[in-house]
XYZ file of N, CA and C in Angstrom:
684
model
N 127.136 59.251 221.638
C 128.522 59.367 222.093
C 129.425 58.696 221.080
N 130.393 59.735 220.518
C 131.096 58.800 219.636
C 132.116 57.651 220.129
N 132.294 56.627 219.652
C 133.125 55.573 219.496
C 134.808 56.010 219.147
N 135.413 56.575 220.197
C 136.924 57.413 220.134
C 137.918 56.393 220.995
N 139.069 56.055 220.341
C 140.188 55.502 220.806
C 140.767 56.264 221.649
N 142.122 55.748 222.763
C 142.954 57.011 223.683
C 143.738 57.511 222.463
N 144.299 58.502 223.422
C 145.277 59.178 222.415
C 146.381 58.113 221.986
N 146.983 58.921 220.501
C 147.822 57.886 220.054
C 147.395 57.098 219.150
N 145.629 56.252 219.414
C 145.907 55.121 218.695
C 145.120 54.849 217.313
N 144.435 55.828 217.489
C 144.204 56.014 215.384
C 144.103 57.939 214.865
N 145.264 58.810 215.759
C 144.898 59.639 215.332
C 145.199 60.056 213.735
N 145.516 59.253 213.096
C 145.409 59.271 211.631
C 144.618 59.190 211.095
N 143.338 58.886 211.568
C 142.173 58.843 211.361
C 141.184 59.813 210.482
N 141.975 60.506 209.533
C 141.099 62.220 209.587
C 140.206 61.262 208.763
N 140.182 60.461 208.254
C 138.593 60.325 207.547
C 137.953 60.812 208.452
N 137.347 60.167 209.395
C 135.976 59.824 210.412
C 136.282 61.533 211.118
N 137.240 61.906 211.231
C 137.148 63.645 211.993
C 136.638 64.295 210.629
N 137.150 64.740 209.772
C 136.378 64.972 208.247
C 134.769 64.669 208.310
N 134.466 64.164 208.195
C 133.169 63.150 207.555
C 132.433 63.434 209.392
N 132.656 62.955 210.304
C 131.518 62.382 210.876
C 131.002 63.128 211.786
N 129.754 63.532 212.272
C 129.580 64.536 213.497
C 130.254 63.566 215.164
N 130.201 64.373 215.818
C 131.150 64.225 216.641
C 129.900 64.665 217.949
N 129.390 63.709 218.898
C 128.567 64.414 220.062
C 128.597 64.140 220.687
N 129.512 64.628 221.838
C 130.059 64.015 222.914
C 128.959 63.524 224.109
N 127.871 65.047 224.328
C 126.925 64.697 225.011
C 125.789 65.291 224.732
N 124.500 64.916 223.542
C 123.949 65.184 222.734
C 123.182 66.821 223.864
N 122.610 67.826 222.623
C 121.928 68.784 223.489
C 120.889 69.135 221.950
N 119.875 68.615 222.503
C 118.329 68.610 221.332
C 118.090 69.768 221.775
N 118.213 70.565 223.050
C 117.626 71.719 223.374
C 118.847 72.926 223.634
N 119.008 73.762 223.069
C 120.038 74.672 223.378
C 119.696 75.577 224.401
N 120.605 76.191 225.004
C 120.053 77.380 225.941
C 119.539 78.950 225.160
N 118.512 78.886 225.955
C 117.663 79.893 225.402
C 118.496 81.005 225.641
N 118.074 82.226 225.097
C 118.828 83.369 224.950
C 118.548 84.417 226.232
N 118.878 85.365 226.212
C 118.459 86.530 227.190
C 119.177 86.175 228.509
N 118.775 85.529 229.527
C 119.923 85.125 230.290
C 121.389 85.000 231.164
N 121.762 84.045 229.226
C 123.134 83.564 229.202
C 124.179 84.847 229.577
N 123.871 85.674 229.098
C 124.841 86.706 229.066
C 124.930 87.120 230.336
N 124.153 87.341 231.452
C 124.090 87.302 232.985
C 124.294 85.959 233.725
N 124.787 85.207 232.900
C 125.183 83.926 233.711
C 126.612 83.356 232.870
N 127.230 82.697 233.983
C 128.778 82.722 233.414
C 128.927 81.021 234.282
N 130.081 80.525 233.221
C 130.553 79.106 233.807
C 131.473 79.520 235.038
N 131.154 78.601 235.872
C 132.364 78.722 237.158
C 133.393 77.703 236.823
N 134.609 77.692 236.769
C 135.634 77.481 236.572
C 136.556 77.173 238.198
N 136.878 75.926 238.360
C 137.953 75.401 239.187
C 138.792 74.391 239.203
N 140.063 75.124 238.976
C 141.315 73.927 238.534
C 141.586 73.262 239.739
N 141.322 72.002 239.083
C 141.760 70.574 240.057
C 143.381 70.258 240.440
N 143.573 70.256 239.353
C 145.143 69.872 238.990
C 145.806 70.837 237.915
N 146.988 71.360 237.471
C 147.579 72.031 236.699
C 148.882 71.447 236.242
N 149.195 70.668 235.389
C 150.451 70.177 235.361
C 151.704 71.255 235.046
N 152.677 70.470 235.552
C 153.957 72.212 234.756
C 154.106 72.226 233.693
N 153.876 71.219 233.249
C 153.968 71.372 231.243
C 152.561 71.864 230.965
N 151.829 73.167 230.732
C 151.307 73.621 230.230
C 151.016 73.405 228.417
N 150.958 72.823 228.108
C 150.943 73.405 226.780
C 150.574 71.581 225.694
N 150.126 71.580 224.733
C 148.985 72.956 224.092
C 147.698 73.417 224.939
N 147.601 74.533 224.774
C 146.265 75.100 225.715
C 144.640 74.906 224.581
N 144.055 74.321 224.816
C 142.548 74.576 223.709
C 142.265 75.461 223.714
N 141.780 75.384 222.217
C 141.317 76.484 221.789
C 140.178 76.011 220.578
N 139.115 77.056 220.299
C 137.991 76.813 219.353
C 138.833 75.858 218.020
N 137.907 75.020 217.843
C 138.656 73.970 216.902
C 138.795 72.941 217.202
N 139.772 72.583 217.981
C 140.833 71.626 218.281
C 140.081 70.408 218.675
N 140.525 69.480 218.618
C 140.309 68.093 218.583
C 140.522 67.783 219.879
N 140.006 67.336 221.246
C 140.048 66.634 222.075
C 139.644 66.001 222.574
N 140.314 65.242 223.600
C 140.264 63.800 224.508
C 139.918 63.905 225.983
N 138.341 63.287 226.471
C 138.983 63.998 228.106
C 137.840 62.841 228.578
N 138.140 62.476 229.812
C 136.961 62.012 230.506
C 135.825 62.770 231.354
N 135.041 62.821 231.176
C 134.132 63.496 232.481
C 133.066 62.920 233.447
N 132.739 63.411 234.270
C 131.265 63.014 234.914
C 130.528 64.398 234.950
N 129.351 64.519 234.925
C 128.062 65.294 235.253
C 127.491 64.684 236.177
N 127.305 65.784 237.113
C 126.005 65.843 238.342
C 125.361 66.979 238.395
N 124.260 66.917 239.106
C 123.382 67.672 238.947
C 123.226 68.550 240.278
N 123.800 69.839 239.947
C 124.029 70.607 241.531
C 122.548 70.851 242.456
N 121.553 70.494 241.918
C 120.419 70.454 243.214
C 120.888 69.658 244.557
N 121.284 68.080 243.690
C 121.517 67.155 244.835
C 122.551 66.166 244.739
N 123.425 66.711 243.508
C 124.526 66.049 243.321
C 124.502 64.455 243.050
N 123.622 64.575 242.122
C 123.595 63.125 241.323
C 123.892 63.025 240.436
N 124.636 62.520 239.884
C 125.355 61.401 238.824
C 124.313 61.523 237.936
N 124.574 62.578 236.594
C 123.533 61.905 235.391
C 124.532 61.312 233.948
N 125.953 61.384 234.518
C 126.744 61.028 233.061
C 128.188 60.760 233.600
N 128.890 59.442 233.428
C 129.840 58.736 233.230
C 130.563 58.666 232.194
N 131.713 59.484 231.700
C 131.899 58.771 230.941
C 132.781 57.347 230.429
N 133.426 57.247 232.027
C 134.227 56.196 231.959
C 133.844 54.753 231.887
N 131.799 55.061 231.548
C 131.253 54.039 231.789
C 130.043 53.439 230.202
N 131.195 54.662 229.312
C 130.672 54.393 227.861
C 131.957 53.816 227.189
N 131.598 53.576 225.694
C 132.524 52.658 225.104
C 133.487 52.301 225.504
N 133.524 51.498 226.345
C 134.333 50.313 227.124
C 135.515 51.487 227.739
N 135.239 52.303 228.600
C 136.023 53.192 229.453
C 136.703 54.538 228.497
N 136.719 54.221 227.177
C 137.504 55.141 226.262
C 137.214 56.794 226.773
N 138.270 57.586 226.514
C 138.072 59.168 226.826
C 137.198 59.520 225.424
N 136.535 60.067 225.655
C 135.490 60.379 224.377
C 136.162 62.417 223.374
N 136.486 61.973 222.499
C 136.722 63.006 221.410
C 135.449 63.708 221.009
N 135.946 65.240 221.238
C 135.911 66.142 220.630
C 135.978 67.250 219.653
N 135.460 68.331 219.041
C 135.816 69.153 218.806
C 135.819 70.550 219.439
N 136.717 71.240 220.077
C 135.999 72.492 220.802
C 135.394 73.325 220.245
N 134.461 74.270 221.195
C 133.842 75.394 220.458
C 133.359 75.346 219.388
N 131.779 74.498 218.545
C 131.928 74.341 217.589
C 129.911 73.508 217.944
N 130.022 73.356 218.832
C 128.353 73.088 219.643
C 128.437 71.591 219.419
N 128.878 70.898 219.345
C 129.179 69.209 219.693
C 129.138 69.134 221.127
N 129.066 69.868 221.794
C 128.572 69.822 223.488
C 127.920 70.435 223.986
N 127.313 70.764 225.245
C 126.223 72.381 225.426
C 127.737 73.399 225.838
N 127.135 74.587 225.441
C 127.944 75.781 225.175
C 128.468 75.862 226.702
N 127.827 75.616 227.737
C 128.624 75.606 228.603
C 130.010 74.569 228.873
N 130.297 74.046 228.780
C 131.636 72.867 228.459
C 132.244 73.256 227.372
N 132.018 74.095 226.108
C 132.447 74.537 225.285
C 132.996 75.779 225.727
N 132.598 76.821 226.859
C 133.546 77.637 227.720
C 134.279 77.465 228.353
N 133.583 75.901 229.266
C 134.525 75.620 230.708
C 136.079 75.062 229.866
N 135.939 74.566 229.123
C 137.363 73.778 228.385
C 138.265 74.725 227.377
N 137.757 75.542 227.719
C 138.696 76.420 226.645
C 140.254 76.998 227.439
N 141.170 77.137 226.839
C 142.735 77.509 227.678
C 142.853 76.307 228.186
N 142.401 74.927 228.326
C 142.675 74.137 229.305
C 144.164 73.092 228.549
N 144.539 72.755 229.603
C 146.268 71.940 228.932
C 145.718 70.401 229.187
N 146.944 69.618 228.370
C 146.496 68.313 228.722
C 146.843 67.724 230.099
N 146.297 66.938 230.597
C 146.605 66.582 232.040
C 145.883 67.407 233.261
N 145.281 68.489 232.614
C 144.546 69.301 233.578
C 143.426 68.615 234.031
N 142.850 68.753 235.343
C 141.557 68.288 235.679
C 140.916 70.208 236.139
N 139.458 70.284 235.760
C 138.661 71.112 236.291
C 137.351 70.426 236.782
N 136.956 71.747 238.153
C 135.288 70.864 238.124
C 134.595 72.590 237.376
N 133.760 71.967 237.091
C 132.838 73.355 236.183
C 131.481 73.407 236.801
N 130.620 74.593 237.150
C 129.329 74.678 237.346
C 128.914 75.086 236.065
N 127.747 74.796 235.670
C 127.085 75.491 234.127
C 125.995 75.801 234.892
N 125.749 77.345 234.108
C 124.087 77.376 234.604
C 123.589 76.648 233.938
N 121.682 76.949 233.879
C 120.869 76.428 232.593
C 120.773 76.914 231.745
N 121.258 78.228 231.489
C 121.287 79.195 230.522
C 122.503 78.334 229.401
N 123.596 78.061 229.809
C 124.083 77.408 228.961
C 124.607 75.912 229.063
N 123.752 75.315 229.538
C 123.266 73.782 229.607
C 121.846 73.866 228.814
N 121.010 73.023 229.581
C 119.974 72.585 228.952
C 118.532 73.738 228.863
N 118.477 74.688 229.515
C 117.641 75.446 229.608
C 116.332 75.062 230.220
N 115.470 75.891 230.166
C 114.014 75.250 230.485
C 113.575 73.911 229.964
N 113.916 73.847 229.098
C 113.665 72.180 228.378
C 114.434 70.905 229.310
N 115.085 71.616 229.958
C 115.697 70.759 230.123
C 116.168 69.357 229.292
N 116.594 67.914 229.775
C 116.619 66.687 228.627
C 116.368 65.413 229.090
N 115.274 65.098 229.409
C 114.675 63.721 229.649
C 115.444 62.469 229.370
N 115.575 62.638 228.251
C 116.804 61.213 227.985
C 117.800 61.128 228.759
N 118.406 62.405 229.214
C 119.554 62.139 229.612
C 119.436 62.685 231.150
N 118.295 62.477 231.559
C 117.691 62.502 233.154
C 118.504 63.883 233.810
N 118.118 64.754 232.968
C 118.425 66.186 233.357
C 117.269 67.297 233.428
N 116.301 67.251 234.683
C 114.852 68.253 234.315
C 115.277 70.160 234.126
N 114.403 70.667 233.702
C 114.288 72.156 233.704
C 115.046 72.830 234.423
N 115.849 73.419 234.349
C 115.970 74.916 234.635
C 117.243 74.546 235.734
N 117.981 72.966 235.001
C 118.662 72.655 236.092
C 120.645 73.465 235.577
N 121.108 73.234 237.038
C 122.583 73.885 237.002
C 123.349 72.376 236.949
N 124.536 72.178 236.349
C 125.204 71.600 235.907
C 126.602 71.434 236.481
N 127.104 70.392 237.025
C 128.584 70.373 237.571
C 129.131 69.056 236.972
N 130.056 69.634 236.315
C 131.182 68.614 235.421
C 132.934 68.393 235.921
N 133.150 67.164 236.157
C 134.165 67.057 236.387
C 135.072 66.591 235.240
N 136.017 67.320 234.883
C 136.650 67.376 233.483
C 137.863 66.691 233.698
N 138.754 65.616 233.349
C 140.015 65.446 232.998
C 140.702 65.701 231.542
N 141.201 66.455 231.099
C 141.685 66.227 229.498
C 143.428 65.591 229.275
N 143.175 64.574 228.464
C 143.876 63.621 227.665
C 144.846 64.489 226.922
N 144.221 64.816 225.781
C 144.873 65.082 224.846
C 144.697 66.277 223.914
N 145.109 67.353 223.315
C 144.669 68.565 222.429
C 145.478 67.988 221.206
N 144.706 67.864 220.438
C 145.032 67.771 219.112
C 144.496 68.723 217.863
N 145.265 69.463 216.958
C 144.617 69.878 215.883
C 143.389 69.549 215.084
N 142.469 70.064 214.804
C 141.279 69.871 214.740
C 141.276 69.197 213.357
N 139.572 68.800 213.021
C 139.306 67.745 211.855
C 139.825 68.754 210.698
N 138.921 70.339 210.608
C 138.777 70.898 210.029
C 139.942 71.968 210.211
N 141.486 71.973 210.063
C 142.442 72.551 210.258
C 143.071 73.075 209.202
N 143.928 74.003 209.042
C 144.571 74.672 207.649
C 145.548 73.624 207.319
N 145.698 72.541 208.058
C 146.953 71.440 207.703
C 146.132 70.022 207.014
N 144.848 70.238 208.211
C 144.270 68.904 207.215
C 143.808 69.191 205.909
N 143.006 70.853 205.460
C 142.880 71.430 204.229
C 143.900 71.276 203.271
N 145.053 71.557 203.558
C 146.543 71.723 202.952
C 146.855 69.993 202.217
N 146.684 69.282 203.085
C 146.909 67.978 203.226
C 145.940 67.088 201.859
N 144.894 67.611 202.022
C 143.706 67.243 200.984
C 144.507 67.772 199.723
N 144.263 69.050 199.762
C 144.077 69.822 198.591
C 145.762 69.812 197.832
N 145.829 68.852 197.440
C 147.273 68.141 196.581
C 147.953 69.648 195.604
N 146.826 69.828 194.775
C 147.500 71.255 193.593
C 147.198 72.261 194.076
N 146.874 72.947 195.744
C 147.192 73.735 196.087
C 146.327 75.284 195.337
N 144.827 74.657 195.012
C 144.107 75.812 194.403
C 142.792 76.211 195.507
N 142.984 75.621 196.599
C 141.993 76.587 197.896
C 141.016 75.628 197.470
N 141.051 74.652 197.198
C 139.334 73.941 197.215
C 139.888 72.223 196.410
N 139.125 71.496 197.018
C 138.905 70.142 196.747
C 138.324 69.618 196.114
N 138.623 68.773 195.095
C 138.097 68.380 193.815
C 137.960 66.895 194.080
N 136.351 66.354 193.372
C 136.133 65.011 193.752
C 137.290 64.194 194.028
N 138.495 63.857 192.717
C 139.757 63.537 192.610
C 140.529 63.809 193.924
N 140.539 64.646 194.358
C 141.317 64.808 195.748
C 141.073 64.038 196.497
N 139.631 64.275 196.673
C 138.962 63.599 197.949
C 138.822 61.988 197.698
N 139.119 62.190 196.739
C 138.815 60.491 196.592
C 139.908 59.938 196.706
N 140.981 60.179 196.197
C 142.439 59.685 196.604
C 142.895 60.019 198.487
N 142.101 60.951 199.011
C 142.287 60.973 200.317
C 141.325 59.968 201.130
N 140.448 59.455 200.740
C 139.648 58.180 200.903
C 140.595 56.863 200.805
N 140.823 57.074 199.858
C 141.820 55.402 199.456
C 143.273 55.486 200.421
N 143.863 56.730 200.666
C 145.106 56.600 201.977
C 144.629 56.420 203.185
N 142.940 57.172 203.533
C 142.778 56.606 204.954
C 141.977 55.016 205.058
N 141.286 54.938 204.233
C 141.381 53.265 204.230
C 142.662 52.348 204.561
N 143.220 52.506 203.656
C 144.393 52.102 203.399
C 145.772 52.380 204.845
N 145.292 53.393 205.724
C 145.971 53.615 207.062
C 145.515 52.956 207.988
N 143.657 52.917 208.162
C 143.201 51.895 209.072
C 143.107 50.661 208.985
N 143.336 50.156 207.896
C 143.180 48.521 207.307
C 141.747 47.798 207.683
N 140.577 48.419 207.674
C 139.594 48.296 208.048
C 138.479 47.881 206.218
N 138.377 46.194 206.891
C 137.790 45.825 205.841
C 136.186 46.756 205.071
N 136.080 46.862 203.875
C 135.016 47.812 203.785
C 134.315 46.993 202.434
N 133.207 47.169 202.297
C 132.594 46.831 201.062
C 132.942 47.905 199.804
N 132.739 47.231 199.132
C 133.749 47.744 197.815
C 132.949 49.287 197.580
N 131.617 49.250 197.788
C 130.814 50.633 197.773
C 130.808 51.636 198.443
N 131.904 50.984 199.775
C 132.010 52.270 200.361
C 132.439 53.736 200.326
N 133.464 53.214 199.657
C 134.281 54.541 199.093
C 133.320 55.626 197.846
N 132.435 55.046 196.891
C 131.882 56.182 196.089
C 130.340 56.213 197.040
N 130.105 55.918 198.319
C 129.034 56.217 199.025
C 129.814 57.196 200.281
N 131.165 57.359 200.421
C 131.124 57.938 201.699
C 131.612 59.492 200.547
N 132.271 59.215 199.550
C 132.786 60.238 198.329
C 131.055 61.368 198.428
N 130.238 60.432 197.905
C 128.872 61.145 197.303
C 128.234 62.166 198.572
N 128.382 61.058 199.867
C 127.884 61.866 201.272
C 128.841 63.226 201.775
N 130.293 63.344 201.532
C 131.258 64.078 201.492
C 130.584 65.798 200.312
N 130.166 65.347 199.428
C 130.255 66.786 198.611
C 128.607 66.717 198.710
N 127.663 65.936 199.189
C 126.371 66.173 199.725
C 126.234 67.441 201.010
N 127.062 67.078 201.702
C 126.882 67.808 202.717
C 127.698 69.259 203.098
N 128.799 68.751 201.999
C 129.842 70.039 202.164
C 129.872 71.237 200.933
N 129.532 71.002 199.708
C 129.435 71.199 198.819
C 128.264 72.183 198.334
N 127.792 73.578 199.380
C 126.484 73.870 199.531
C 126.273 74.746 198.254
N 127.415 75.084 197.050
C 127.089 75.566 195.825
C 127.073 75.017 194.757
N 127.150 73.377 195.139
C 127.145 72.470 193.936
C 127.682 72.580 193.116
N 128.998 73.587 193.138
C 129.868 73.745 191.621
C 130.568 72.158 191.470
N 130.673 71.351 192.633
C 131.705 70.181 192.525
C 133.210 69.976 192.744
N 133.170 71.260 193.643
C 134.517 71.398 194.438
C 133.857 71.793 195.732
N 134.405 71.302 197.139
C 134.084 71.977 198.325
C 135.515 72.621 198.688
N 135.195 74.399 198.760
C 136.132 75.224 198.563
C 136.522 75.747 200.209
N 137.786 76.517 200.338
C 138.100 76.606 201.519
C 137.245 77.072 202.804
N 136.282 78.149 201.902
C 135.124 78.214 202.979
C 134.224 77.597 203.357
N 133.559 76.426 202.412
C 132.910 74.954 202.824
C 133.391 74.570 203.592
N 134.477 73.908 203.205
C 135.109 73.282 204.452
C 135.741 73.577 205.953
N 136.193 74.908 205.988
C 136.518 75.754 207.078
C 135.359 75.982 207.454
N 134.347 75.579 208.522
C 133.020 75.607 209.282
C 133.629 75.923 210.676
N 134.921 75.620 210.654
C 135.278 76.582 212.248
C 135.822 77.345 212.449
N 135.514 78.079 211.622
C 136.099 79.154 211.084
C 137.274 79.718 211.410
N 138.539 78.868 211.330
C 139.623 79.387 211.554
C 140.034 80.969 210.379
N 141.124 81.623 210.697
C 141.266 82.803 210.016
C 142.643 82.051 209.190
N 142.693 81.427 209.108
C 144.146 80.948 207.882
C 143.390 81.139 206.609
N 142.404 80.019 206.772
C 142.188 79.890 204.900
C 140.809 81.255 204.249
């Protein structure tokens, strides 16, 4: 579960949205196929505020609290108001940082909305179900959703734009490295002096899958927005 502030209080943050995986509620086992397509999330709005808007959408960066129970017998297998010291835990939508079911149930949703969601197992945990997280086989899923906040995502045509200084569709060590030294420099977060050409090296390690030494708009666009 990542370590996420409320809204507001470091969303300047794009290092760590850039750079870091993001798992709200880990899924080692995906839902198996065949199924899913005959099974659908149930959807029920709690609350609807009148300010609608922004609505989520694949991408986007959000904030929400939830609980999971387990519709056999309605037990409690996940809190989250009872991880990093109460914080709403960040997201990315649509993008498998959650099981694909919560990645449906949250989609169109506004901030301030509450839903409760059923997931099958088809797109929860499947036959595998997940032991760690005291969820057995072939179980159905009910989530109670509040969302915080919709924010533009890590991987956005503004945070691309934002990087990429001379404006040639792709990021050059130089970029990225001067975009290292402003978000340091925004969080004031003491660092060992190595950090910066170790988080630089892990940056075009992982993004960089043609090794020319630029990670170009399609490297970096992995959510696949249609701008760049």
């Amino acid at each position: 579960v990542p370590r996420r502030r409320p809204p507001g209080s470091d969303m300047g943050r794009g290092l760590s949205l850039l750079l870091l995986p993001l798992a709200l509620l880990a899924a080692p086992a995906r839902a198996e196929g065949g199924s899913a397509a005959a099974e659908e999330v149930q959807i029920e709005v709690l609350h609807l505020p009148e300010a609608c808007s922004p609505k989520s959408k694949k991408g986007d960066l959000l904030n929400a609290h939830y609980d999971g129970f387990l519709a056999s017998d309605g037990s409690k297998f996940y809190c989250s108001r009872t991880q990093n010291e109460g914080h709403p835990k960040w997201f990315v939508l649509g993008v498998g940082q959650v099981i694909k079911g919560l990645d449906i149930a949250m989609m169109n949703m506004c901030p301030g909305e509450k839903r409760k969601v059923t997931i099958p197992p088809s797109l929860a945990y499947g036959q595998q179900g997940y032991a760690q997280g005291k969820i057995p086989p072939n179980a159905t899923l009910i989530f109670e959703i509040e969302l915080y906040a919709v924010n533009k995502g890590p991987r956005s045509v503004e945070a691309f734009n934002q990087i990429d200084k001379d404006g040639d569709k792709k990021l050059s060590e130089l970029e990225i490295s001067q975009y290292l030294k402003e978000e340091f420099a925004r969080d004031g977060k003491k660092r060992h002096p190595s950090a910066h050409d170790e988080i630089l090296a892990d940056i075009f390690k992982k993004n960089d899958h043609d090794g020319d030494g630029f990670i170009s708009a399609k490297e970096y666009n992995v959510y696949q927005h249609d701008e760049l």
